[in-house]
């Protein structure tokens, strides 16, 4: 039983909110707060009458700590679920600390302005020290650990699908299948088709920044960086079929390298069709992926933000996307002195998601785990002071809830491996 403040009302938030409303025993009251209040009001109107959860809405600029504090102090939630953008992670964490409430999110901190000299100096030092150049990393949020510990509050980081479910799969594999995990391959396959020549499945700005960046993987205690899309493999995904997939840098590699003892290699692969890659390369070549403001006819615009305004809203892809996603992890390691390999994965059907909550499977596979992680914190199953990634908690309740709330998983003990 509790009261939750949800910040953001986009694609992922919409699913998380639908799922909170299916779990009214835990979420007795929710407040949906975002930059554009009309979106929150529209969702409230859609859900009221279908749930026992009491829904209110509010307007908030989550870049502004004082506004956030005022909202938290007036609504008095037990926890805040941040499903806005990674740009707001730190301001929302600051407000949670100031007001004494728990914090949950689905993506690690990334600055909106990567030309900010103060951020840039720290970033460039990190690139040199750590050996990967992604704009996002966990250091900013892990730095809050002591403050959350002292305040007796929990911050749960990265409870989407990847990171999130893939991290919980890793804790589950370690607990039930291995004495030691040697390698982890995270495979993210979207076999869906929305019929547009080019669109992104979640926030275009965040998505295109991630995909156009250098790739990297963790091996023998350090990062190995690759050029974007340099490493390609073909994999035959259960219920989807054969797809090209490319090695990317991804945030859960960083936390799993820290939290899975003895792991020797962690890689992340995502599938892309040739049309997506050709469009992205072209947009990059003409400067449309740039995050640096330019002056256009007397007005300052950021090219990637302008591009976002042109592309289909990911939340609108639901009715037109058909096909399935398959996301999971292949683990190799040892149990009782014997080598073994397992593959844990979930298959999700875009149209089934749309029928249930009005969203495509990418928002669904992120929004469901956002609700689950939040429920475990609110119900005090995953409650300890500090800042944690999901794999640092016991995975069993989370795995049960995935089955109950629409993301059933499979363990294959004889999978195809990735060379
Ligand atoms: P959307 O762009 O669809 O939604 C973002 C929402 O945040 C919008 O409602 C937007 O408001 C709101 N917002 C943005 N800035 C502010 C602000 N300053 N103050 C208040 N509200 C604000 O994004 P998605 O739903 O696709 O993604 C949400 C999060 O989920 C992102 O952090 C993304 O990285 C993460 N994610 C995680 C995944 C995982 O597996 N772990 C996978 C996919 C996404 P407005 O409507 O006014 O624009």
Short mmCIF file of C-alpha atoms and ligand atoms in Angstrom, two decimals:
data_model
loop_
_atom_site.label_atom_id
_atom_site.label_comp_id
_atom_site.label_asym_id
_atom_site.label_seq_id
_atom_site.Cartn_x
_atom_site.Cartn_y
_atom_site.Cartn_z
CA UNK A 1 0.00 0.00 0.00
CA UNK A 2 1.50 3.31 -0.95
CA UNK A 3 1.57 6.53 -2.84
CA UNK A 4 3.87 6.95 -5.86
CA UNK A 5 4.91 10.05 -7.80
CA UNK A 6 5.69 9.23 -11.46
CA UNK A 7 7.69 11.80 -13.42
CA UNK A 8 7.35 11.73 -17.22
CA UNK A 9 4.36 10.76 -19.34
CA UNK A 10 5.90 9.41 -22.56
CA UNK A 11 6.01 5.93 -24.11
CA UNK A 12 7.62 4.07 -21.19
CA UNK A 13 5.71 6.01 -18.53
CA UNK A 14 2.39 5.19 -20.14
CA UNK A 15 3.03 1.44 -19.82
CA UNK A 16 4.44 1.75 -16.28
CA UNK A 17 1.31 3.71 -15.29
CA UNK A 18 -1.05 1.13 -16.87
CA UNK A 19 0.82 -1.58 -14.94
CA UNK A 20 0.70 0.34 -11.63
CA UNK A 21 -3.05 0.53 -12.16
CA UNK A 22 -3.13 -3.29 -12.51
CA UNK A 23 -1.41 -3.52 -9.11
CA UNK A 24 -3.64 -1.32 -6.95
CA UNK A 25 -2.78 -3.23 -3.77
CA UNK A 26 0.73 -1.74 -3.93
CA UNK A 27 -0.07 1.48 -5.78
CA UNK A 28 -3.12 2.78 -3.94
CA UNK A 29 -2.47 6.32 -5.21
CA UNK A 30 -0.32 7.68 -8.04
CA UNK A 31 0.41 11.19 -9.24
CA UNK A 32 1.47 11.52 -12.89
CA UNK A 33 3.62 14.65 -13.27
CA UNK A 34 5.33 15.81 -16.43
CA UNK A 35 6.33 18.84 -18.46
CA UNK A 36 3.10 18.71 -20.50
CA UNK A 37 0.23 18.26 -18.04
CA UNK A 38 -2.39 17.67 -20.78
CA UNK A 39 -0.71 14.29 -21.57
CA UNK A 40 -1.00 13.30 -17.88
CA UNK A 41 -4.67 14.36 -17.81
CA UNK A 42 -5.45 12.37 -20.98
CA UNK A 43 -3.91 9.20 -19.49
CA UNK A 44 -5.72 9.71 -16.18
CA UNK A 45 -9.00 10.02 -18.07
CA UNK A 46 -8.28 6.83 -20.02
CA UNK A 47 -7.47 4.80 -16.90
CA UNK A 48 -10.01 6.08 -14.40
CA UNK A 49 -12.88 3.67 -14.00
CA UNK A 50 -10.64 0.71 -14.92
CA UNK A 51 -8.62 0.66 -11.68
CA UNK A 52 -8.86 1.08 -7.91
CA UNK A 53 -5.68 3.22 -7.97
CA UNK A 54 -6.49 6.88 -7.29
CA UNK A 55 -4.83 9.03 -9.97
CA UNK A 56 -3.92 12.72 -9.78
CA UNK A 57 -1.80 14.79 -12.16
CA UNK A 58 0.59 17.73 -11.95
CA UNK A 59 2.84 19.89 -14.09
CA UNK A 60 6.54 19.89 -13.24
CA UNK A 61 9.83 20.89 -14.81
CA UNK A 62 12.07 18.08 -13.64
CA UNK A 63 15.20 20.08 -14.49
CA UNK A 64 14.27 22.35 -11.58
CA UNK A 65 15.04 20.89 -8.12
CA UNK A 66 12.97 23.50 -6.25
CA UNK A 67 9.87 22.71 -8.35
CA UNK A 68 10.40 19.01 -7.75
CA UNK A 69 10.79 19.54 -4.00
CA UNK A 70 7.61 21.59 -3.84
CA UNK A 71 5.68 18.87 -5.68
CA UNK A 72 7.10 16.05 -3.52
CA UNK A 73 6.40 17.98 -0.31
CA UNK A 74 2.83 18.66 -1.32
CA UNK A 75 2.00 15.16 -2.66
CA UNK A 76 4.05 13.30 -0.01
CA UNK A 77 4.78 10.11 -1.95
CA UNK A 78 6.67 7.14 -0.56
CA UNK A 79 8.81 6.98 -3.70
CA UNK A 80 9.43 8.73 -7.03
CA UNK A 81 9.63 6.77 -10.30
CA UNK A 82 11.65 8.72 -12.86
CA UNK A 83 10.49 7.81 -16.37
CA UNK A 84 11.34 11.22 -17.84
CA UNK A 85 14.75 11.39 -19.52
CA UNK A 86 18.26 10.50 -18.29
CA UNK A 87 18.96 14.27 -18.27
CA UNK A 88 16.75 14.59 -15.17
CA UNK A 89 18.27 11.74 -13.08
CA UNK A 90 20.40 13.94 -10.84
CA UNK A 91 17.87 16.71 -10.22
CA UNK A 92 15.25 14.12 -9.25
CA UNK A 93 17.74 12.29 -6.99
CA UNK A 94 18.58 15.63 -5.32
CA UNK A 95 14.90 16.33 -4.70
CA UNK A 96 14.28 12.82 -3.32
CA UNK A 97 17.18 13.23 -0.88
CA UNK A 98 15.96 16.65 0.23
CA UNK A 99 12.42 15.35 0.82
CA UNK A 100 13.27 11.91 2.26
CA UNK A 101 11.71 9.63 -0.38
CA UNK A 102 13.00 6.61 -2.32
CA UNK A 103 14.10 6.96 -5.98
CA UNK A 104 13.72 4.59 -8.97
CA UNK A 105 14.74 4.98 -12.64
CA UNK A 106 15.32 3.09 -15.91
CA UNK A 107 18.39 4.78 -17.46
CA UNK A 108 21.66 6.21 -16.18
CA UNK A 109 22.57 9.88 -16.15
CA UNK A 110 23.50 11.62 -19.36
CA UNK A 111 23.86 15.40 -19.76
CA UNK A 112 21.61 17.21 -22.20
CA UNK A 113 24.43 19.52 -23.26
CA UNK A 114 27.57 17.50 -23.94
CA UNK A 115 29.47 20.74 -24.66
CA UNK A 116 29.07 21.96 -21.07
CA UNK A 117 32.74 22.59 -20.11
CA UNK A 118 32.31 21.49 -16.47
CA UNK A 119 30.80 18.13 -17.49
CA UNK A 120 33.19 17.79 -20.43
CA UNK A 121 36.31 17.98 -18.24
CA UNK A 122 35.08 15.13 -16.02
CA UNK A 123 33.94 13.14 -19.06
CA UNK A 124 37.27 13.44 -20.82
CA UNK A 125 39.14 12.28 -17.72
CA UNK A 126 36.76 9.29 -17.48
CA UNK A 127 37.33 8.38 -21.15
CA UNK A 128 41.06 8.27 -20.45
CA UNK A 129 40.84 6.46 -17.10
CA UNK A 130 38.15 3.92 -18.01
CA UNK A 131 38.63 3.51 -21.77
CA UNK A 132 35.08 4.02 -23.09
CA UNK A 133 33.66 7.18 -24.65
CA UNK A 134 29.86 6.87 -24.20
CA UNK A 135 28.24 10.07 -22.92
CA UNK A 136 26.49 8.13 -20.14
CA UNK A 137 27.93 6.20 -17.21
CA UNK A 138 27.01 5.27 -13.66
CA UNK A 139 29.67 7.34 -11.85
CA UNK A 140 27.37 10.34 -11.44
CA UNK A 141 24.66 8.34 -9.69
CA UNK A 142 26.93 5.95 -7.76
CA UNK A 143 28.41 9.13 -6.23
CA UNK A 144 25.08 9.56 -4.33
CA UNK A 145 25.59 6.25 -2.44
CA UNK A 146 26.73 7.68 0.88
CA UNK A 147 24.06 10.38 0.90
CA UNK A 148 21.28 7.84 0.32
CA UNK A 149 22.80 5.54 2.97
CA UNK A 150 22.92 8.33 5.55
CA UNK A 151 19.35 9.35 4.76
CA UNK A 152 18.18 5.71 5.06
CA UNK A 153 16.75 5.88 1.52
CA UNK A 154 16.86 3.48 -1.41
CA UNK A 155 17.79 4.51 -4.96
CA UNK A 156 17.13 1.70 -7.46
CA UNK A 157 18.90 2.33 -10.78
CA UNK A 158 18.00 0.92 -14.17
CA UNK A 159 14.81 -1.11 -13.79
CA UNK A 160 13.83 -1.23 -17.49
CA UNK A 161 14.52 -4.25 -19.70
CA UNK A 162 18.13 -3.58 -20.61
CA UNK A 163 19.31 -2.49 -18.12
CA UNK A 164 16.85 -4.03 -15.71
CA UNK A 165 15.52 -7.44 -16.63
CA UNK A 166 18.84 -8.45 -18.24
CA UNK A 167 20.55 -7.54 -14.95
CA UNK A 168 18.00 -9.52 -12.91
CA UNK A 169 18.44 -12.49 -15.31
CA UNK A 170 22.16 -12.29 -14.47
CA UNK A 171 21.54 -12.37 -10.70
CA UNK A 172 19.10 -15.26 -11.24
CA UNK A 173 21.56 -17.23 -13.39
CA UNK A 174 24.24 -16.78 -10.74
CA UNK A 175 21.91 -17.79 -7.90
CA UNK A 176 20.34 -20.87 -9.52
CA UNK A 177 22.57 -22.11 -12.39
CA UNK A 178 26.25 -21.27 -11.81
CA UNK A 179 29.02 -21.24 -9.21
CA UNK A 180 30.83 -18.80 -11.47
CA UNK A 181 29.72 -16.93 -14.60
CA UNK A 182 32.50 -16.50 -17.14
CA UNK A 183 30.83 -14.67 -20.03
CA UNK A 184 27.60 -12.78 -20.60
CA UNK A 185 26.21 -11.93 -24.05
CA UNK A 186 23.17 -9.65 -23.88
CA UNK A 187 21.09 -9.93 -27.07
CA UNK A 188 18.43 -7.32 -27.82
CA UNK A 189 16.38 -8.21 -30.88
CA UNK A 190 13.47 -6.23 -32.21
CA UNK A 191 11.85 -8.22 -34.98
CA UNK A 192 9.01 -5.69 -35.23
CA UNK A 193 8.04 -3.70 -38.32
CA UNK A 194 6.28 -0.30 -38.04
CA UNK A 195 6.14 0.31 -41.80
CA UNK A 196 7.99 3.67 -41.71
CA UNK A 197 11.29 4.00 -43.60
CA UNK A 198 12.86 5.35 -40.38
CA UNK A 199 11.65 5.73 -36.79
CA UNK A 200 13.06 4.98 -33.34
CA UNK A 201 11.34 2.77 -30.78
CA UNK A 202 12.01 5.04 -27.85
CA UNK A 203 13.01 8.67 -27.38
CA UNK A 204 14.85 9.45 -30.68
CA UNK A 205 17.42 11.73 -29.09
CA UNK A 206 18.49 9.16 -26.48
CA UNK A 207 18.24 6.26 -28.95
CA UNK A 208 20.29 7.87 -31.73
CA UNK A 209 22.98 9.09 -29.37
CA UNK A 210 23.36 5.53 -28.05
CA UNK A 211 23.39 3.78 -31.40
CA UNK A 212 25.73 6.17 -33.24
CA UNK A 213 28.35 6.04 -30.46
CA UNK A 214 31.43 3.81 -30.38
CA UNK A 215 30.78 0.23 -29.31
CA UNK A 216 32.59 -1.39 -26.41
CA UNK A 217 32.76 -4.57 -24.36
CA UNK A 218 34.30 -5.66 -21.09
CA UNK A 219 37.10 -8.23 -21.21
CA UNK A 220 39.56 -9.41 -18.58
CA UNK A 221 39.07 -6.41 -16.32
CA UNK A 222 39.04 -3.60 -18.87
CA UNK A 223 37.01 -1.99 -21.68
CA UNK A 224 37.71 -2.72 -25.33
CA UNK A 225 36.31 0.02 -27.56
CA UNK A 226 35.22 -0.48 -31.20
CA UNK A 227 34.06 1.82 -33.98
CA UNK A 228 30.24 2.16 -34.24
CA UNK A 229 28.75 -1.04 -35.75
CA UNK A 230 32.24 -2.52 -36.27
CA UNK A 231 31.32 -5.95 -34.88
CA UNK A 232 28.44 -7.75 -36.57
CA UNK A 233 27.04 -11.21 -35.88
CA UNK A 234 24.03 -13.13 -37.19
CA UNK A 235 21.80 -14.91 -34.66
CA UNK A 236 18.74 -17.10 -35.07
CA UNK A 237 16.38 -15.73 -32.41
CA UNK A 238 13.70 -18.07 -31.04
CA UNK A 239 10.24 -17.02 -32.36
CA UNK A 240 11.76 -14.21 -34.46
CA UNK A 241 14.29 -15.82 -36.83
CA UNK A 242 17.69 -14.87 -38.18
CA UNK A 243 18.78 -11.24 -37.70
CA UNK A 244 21.94 -9.14 -38.07
CA UNK A 245 23.07 -7.77 -34.73
CA UNK A 246 25.80 -5.28 -33.85
CA UNK A 247 27.95 -4.80 -30.77
CA UNK A 248 27.09 -1.62 -28.83
CA UNK A 249 28.25 -0.04 -25.62
CA UNK A 250 25.45 -0.46 -23.07
CA UNK A 251 25.13 0.74 -19.52
CA UNK A 252 24.48 -2.57 -17.76
CA UNK A 253 27.91 -3.83 -18.85
CA UNK A 254 29.39 -1.32 -16.40
CA UNK A 255 27.36 -2.44 -13.39
CA UNK A 256 27.47 -6.18 -14.19
CA UNK A 257 31.28 -6.01 -14.46
CA UNK A 258 31.25 -4.68 -10.90
CA UNK A 259 28.53 -6.92 -9.45
CA UNK A 260 29.04 -10.36 -11.06
CA UNK A 261 32.16 -11.72 -9.34
CA UNK A 262 34.84 -13.16 -11.63
CA UNK A 263 33.04 -12.39 -14.92
CA UNK A 264 35.59 -12.33 -17.76
CA UNK A 265 33.68 -10.93 -20.71
CA UNK A 266 30.42 -9.00 -21.17
CA UNK A 267 29.11 -7.98 -24.59
CA UNK A 268 25.87 -6.34 -25.75
CA UNK A 269 24.35 -6.84 -29.22
CA UNK A 270 21.33 -5.15 -30.77
CA UNK A 271 19.63 -6.00 -34.06
CA UNK A 272 19.28 -3.38 -36.78
CA UNK A 273 17.96 -3.60 -40.32
CA UNK A 274 19.97 -2.16 -43.20
CA UNK A 275 17.42 0.62 -43.81
CA UNK A 276 17.77 1.91 -40.22
CA UNK A 277 21.57 1.92 -40.46
CA UNK A 278 21.63 3.68 -43.84
CA UNK A 279 19.25 6.41 -42.63
CA UNK A 280 21.22 6.89 -39.42
CA UNK A 281 24.56 7.17 -41.25
CA UNK A 282 23.12 9.71 -43.64
CA UNK A 283 21.62 11.81 -40.81
CA UNK A 284 24.95 11.64 -38.97
CA UNK A 285 26.92 12.64 -42.07
CA UNK A 286 24.82 15.76 -42.61
CA UNK A 287 25.09 16.78 -38.94
CA UNK A 288 21.51 16.02 -37.88
CA UNK A 289 22.62 13.93 -34.87
CA UNK A 290 24.63 16.80 -33.39
CA UNK A 291 23.81 17.88 -29.83
CA UNK A 292 25.57 21.25 -30.27
CA UNK A 293 23.23 24.23 -30.85
CA UNK A 294 23.43 26.04 -34.20
CA UNK A 295 21.99 29.38 -35.23
CA UNK A 296 19.20 29.05 -37.81
CA UNK A 297 17.55 32.24 -39.09
CA UNK A 298 18.24 34.06 -35.84
CA UNK A 299 17.06 31.22 -33.60
CA UNK A 300 19.22 28.70 -31.76
CA UNK A 301 18.30 25.08 -32.50
CA UNK A 302 19.86 21.75 -31.54
CA UNK A 303 19.94 19.54 -34.68
CA UNK A 304 19.04 16.27 -32.93
CA UNK A 305 16.11 17.98 -31.15
CA UNK A 306 14.86 19.33 -34.48
CA UNK A 307 15.15 15.82 -35.94
CA UNK A 308 13.12 14.48 -33.00
CA UNK A 309 10.33 16.89 -33.94
CA UNK A 310 10.30 15.46 -37.50
CA UNK A 311 10.36 11.76 -36.62
CA UNK A 312 7.28 9.73 -35.61
CA UNK A 313 6.58 9.87 -31.88
CA UNK A 314 7.58 6.39 -30.55
CA UNK A 315 4.35 6.39 -28.52
CA UNK A 316 2.42 6.50 -31.84
CA UNK A 317 4.03 3.35 -33.28
CA UNK A 318 1.81 0.97 -31.27
CA UNK A 319 -1.07 0.45 -33.69
CA UNK A 320 1.18 -0.10 -36.73
CA UNK A 321 3.97 -2.28 -35.32
CA UNK A 322 3.76 -6.02 -35.95
CA UNK A 323 6.18 -8.80 -34.99
CA UNK A 324 8.04 -9.76 -31.83
CA UNK A 325 10.95 -8.76 -29.66
CA UNK A 326 13.33 -11.26 -28.10
CA UNK A 327 15.63 -9.90 -25.40
CA UNK A 328 17.82 -12.02 -23.17
CA UNK A 329 21.27 -13.13 -22.07
CA UNK A 330 23.52 -16.09 -22.85
CA UNK A 331 25.69 -17.14 -19.91
CA UNK A 332 28.67 -19.48 -19.91
CA UNK A 333 30.39 -20.61 -16.73
CA UNK A 334 30.80 -23.51 -14.35
CA UNK A 335 28.58 -25.42 -11.93
CA UNK A 336 29.96 -28.20 -9.70
CA UNK A 337 33.17 -28.18 -11.74
CA UNK A 338 31.35 -28.65 -15.07
CA UNK A 339 31.14 -26.10 -17.92
CA UNK A 340 27.64 -25.01 -18.87
CA UNK A 341 25.77 -22.53 -21.06
CA UNK A 342 22.25 -21.17 -20.61
CA UNK A 343 20.12 -18.58 -22.40
CA UNK A 344 17.39 -16.72 -20.50
CA UNK A 345 15.07 -14.65 -22.67
CA UNK A 346 11.64 -13.11 -23.07
CA UNK A 347 9.63 -12.92 -26.27
CA UNK A 348 7.09 -10.12 -26.52
CA UNK A 349 4.54 -9.53 -29.28
CA UNK A 350 4.03 -5.91 -30.40
CA UNK A 351 0.33 -6.33 -31.22
CA UNK A 352 -0.46 -8.14 -27.96
CA UNK A 353 1.12 -5.22 -26.06
CA UNK A 354 -0.90 -2.79 -28.09
CA UNK A 355 -4.14 -4.62 -27.36
CA UNK A 356 -3.37 -4.65 -23.63
CA UNK A 357 -2.01 -1.15 -22.97
CA UNK A 358 -2.03 0.72 -26.29
CA UNK A 359 1.79 0.65 -26.73
CA UNK A 360 4.38 -1.22 -28.79
CA UNK A 361 6.66 -3.83 -27.21
CA UNK A 362 9.72 -1.60 -26.63
CA UNK A 363 7.76 0.70 -24.31
CA UNK A 364 6.04 -2.39 -22.84
CA UNK A 365 9.26 -4.30 -22.09
CA UNK A 366 10.61 -1.19 -20.29
CA UNK A 367 7.42 -0.03 -18.53
CA UNK A 368 6.54 -3.40 -16.98
CA UNK A 369 9.91 -3.78 -15.18
CA UNK A 370 9.77 -0.11 -14.15
CA UNK A 371 6.56 -0.94 -12.27
CA UNK A 372 8.00 -4.19 -10.85
CA UNK A 373 11.17 -2.59 -9.45
CA UNK A 374 9.10 0.23 -7.97
CA UNK A 375 6.63 -2.23 -6.40
CA UNK A 376 9.48 -4.17 -4.76
CA UNK A 377 10.90 -0.96 -3.26
CA UNK A 378 7.46 0.29 -2.15
CA UNK A 379 6.56 -3.12 -0.63
CA UNK A 380 9.96 -3.09 1.16
CA UNK A 381 11.07 -6.37 -0.46
CA UNK A 382 13.98 -4.50 -2.05
CA UNK A 383 14.56 -1.91 0.61
CA UNK A 384 18.02 -1.03 1.90
CA UNK A 385 19.78 2.30 2.29
CA UNK A 386 22.05 3.31 -0.57
CA UNK A 387 22.22 3.42 -4.36
CA UNK A 388 21.84 0.04 -6.08
CA UNK A 389 21.61 -1.58 -9.48
CA UNK A 390 18.90 -4.22 -9.77
CA UNK A 391 21.31 -7.18 -9.85
CA UNK A 392 22.36 -6.33 -6.28
CA UNK A 393 19.02 -7.58 -4.88
CA UNK A 394 17.60 -11.11 -4.64
CA UNK A 395 16.11 -11.77 -8.12
CA UNK A 396 13.38 -14.31 -7.28
CA UNK A 397 10.43 -11.98 -6.52
CA UNK A 398 11.23 -9.89 -9.60
CA UNK A 399 11.36 -13.02 -11.81
CA UNK A 400 7.96 -14.15 -10.42
CA UNK A 401 6.45 -10.74 -11.14
CA UNK A 402 7.76 -10.77 -14.73
CA UNK A 403 5.70 -13.92 -15.30
CA UNK A 404 2.64 -12.40 -13.62
CA UNK A 405 2.74 -8.99 -15.30
CA UNK A 406 3.22 -9.91 -18.96
CA UNK A 407 6.92 -10.68 -19.54
CA UNK A 408 7.25 -14.47 -19.14
CA UNK A 409 10.78 -15.81 -19.55
CA UNK A 410 12.36 -19.03 -20.76
CA UNK A 411 15.57 -20.79 -19.74
CA UNK A 412 17.19 -22.67 -22.64
CA UNK A 413 19.96 -24.98 -21.40
CA UNK A 414 21.26 -25.83 -24.87
CA UNK A 415 21.31 -22.54 -26.83
CA UNK A 416 23.11 -21.43 -29.97
CA UNK A 417 26.11 -19.39 -28.81
CA UNK A 418 27.54 -16.19 -30.33
CA UNK A 419 31.08 -16.64 -31.71
P1 LIG B 1 9.63 9.89 -24.09
O1 LIG B 1 10.36 10.97 -24.80
O2 LIG B 1 8.51 9.19 -24.78
O3 LIG B 1 9.04 10.46 -22.71
C1 LIG B 1 9.77 11.29 -21.87
C2 LIG B 1 8.79 12.01 -20.96
O4 LIG B 1 9.53 12.81 -20.04
C3 LIG B 1 7.84 12.95 -21.72
O5 LIG B 1 6.56 12.83 -21.14
C4 LIG B 1 8.45 14.32 -21.46
O6 LIG B 1 7.52 15.38 -21.43
C5 LIG B 1 8.99 14.13 -20.05
N1 LIG B 1 10.03 15.11 -19.78
C6 LIG B 1 11.13 15.40 -20.52
N2 LIG B 1 11.81 16.42 -19.96
C7 LIG B 1 11.13 16.78 -18.85
C8 LIG B 1 11.32 17.76 -17.85
N3 LIG B 1 12.37 18.60 -17.87
N4 LIG B 1 10.41 17.85 -16.86
C9 LIG B 1 9.34 17.02 -16.81
N5 LIG B 1 9.10 16.07 -17.72
C10 LIG B 1 9.98 15.95 -18.73
O7 LIG B 1 10.73 8.85 -23.59
P2 LIG B 1 10.55 7.27 -23.35
O8 LIG B 1 9.28 7.04 -22.63
O9 LIG B 1 10.84 6.58 -24.60
O10 LIG B 1 11.78 7.00 -22.36
C11 LIG B 1 11.67 7.28 -20.97
C12 LIG B 1 12.93 6.80 -20.25
O11 LIG B 1 13.05 5.38 -20.39
C13 LIG B 1 14.23 7.38 -20.80
O12 LIG B 1 15.07 7.71 -19.72
C14 LIG B 1 14.83 6.24 -21.60
O13 LIG B 1 16.23 6.32 -21.68
C15 LIG B 1 14.38 5.06 -20.74
N6 LIG B 1 14.41 3.77 -21.44
C16 LIG B 1 14.98 2.70 -20.80
C17 LIG B 1 15.01 1.47 -21.41
C18 LIG B 1 15.54 0.28 -20.66
O14 LIG B 1 15.33 -0.83 -21.13
N7 LIG B 1 16.18 0.43 -19.53
C19 LIG B 1 14.50 1.26 -22.78
C20 LIG B 1 13.82 2.42 -23.32
C21 LIG B 1 13.82 3.64 -22.67
P3 LIG B 1 6.86 15.96 -22.79
O15 LIG B 1 5.70 15.06 -23.03
O16 LIG B 1 6.47 17.35 -22.47
O17 LIG B 1 7.90 15.86 -23.87
#
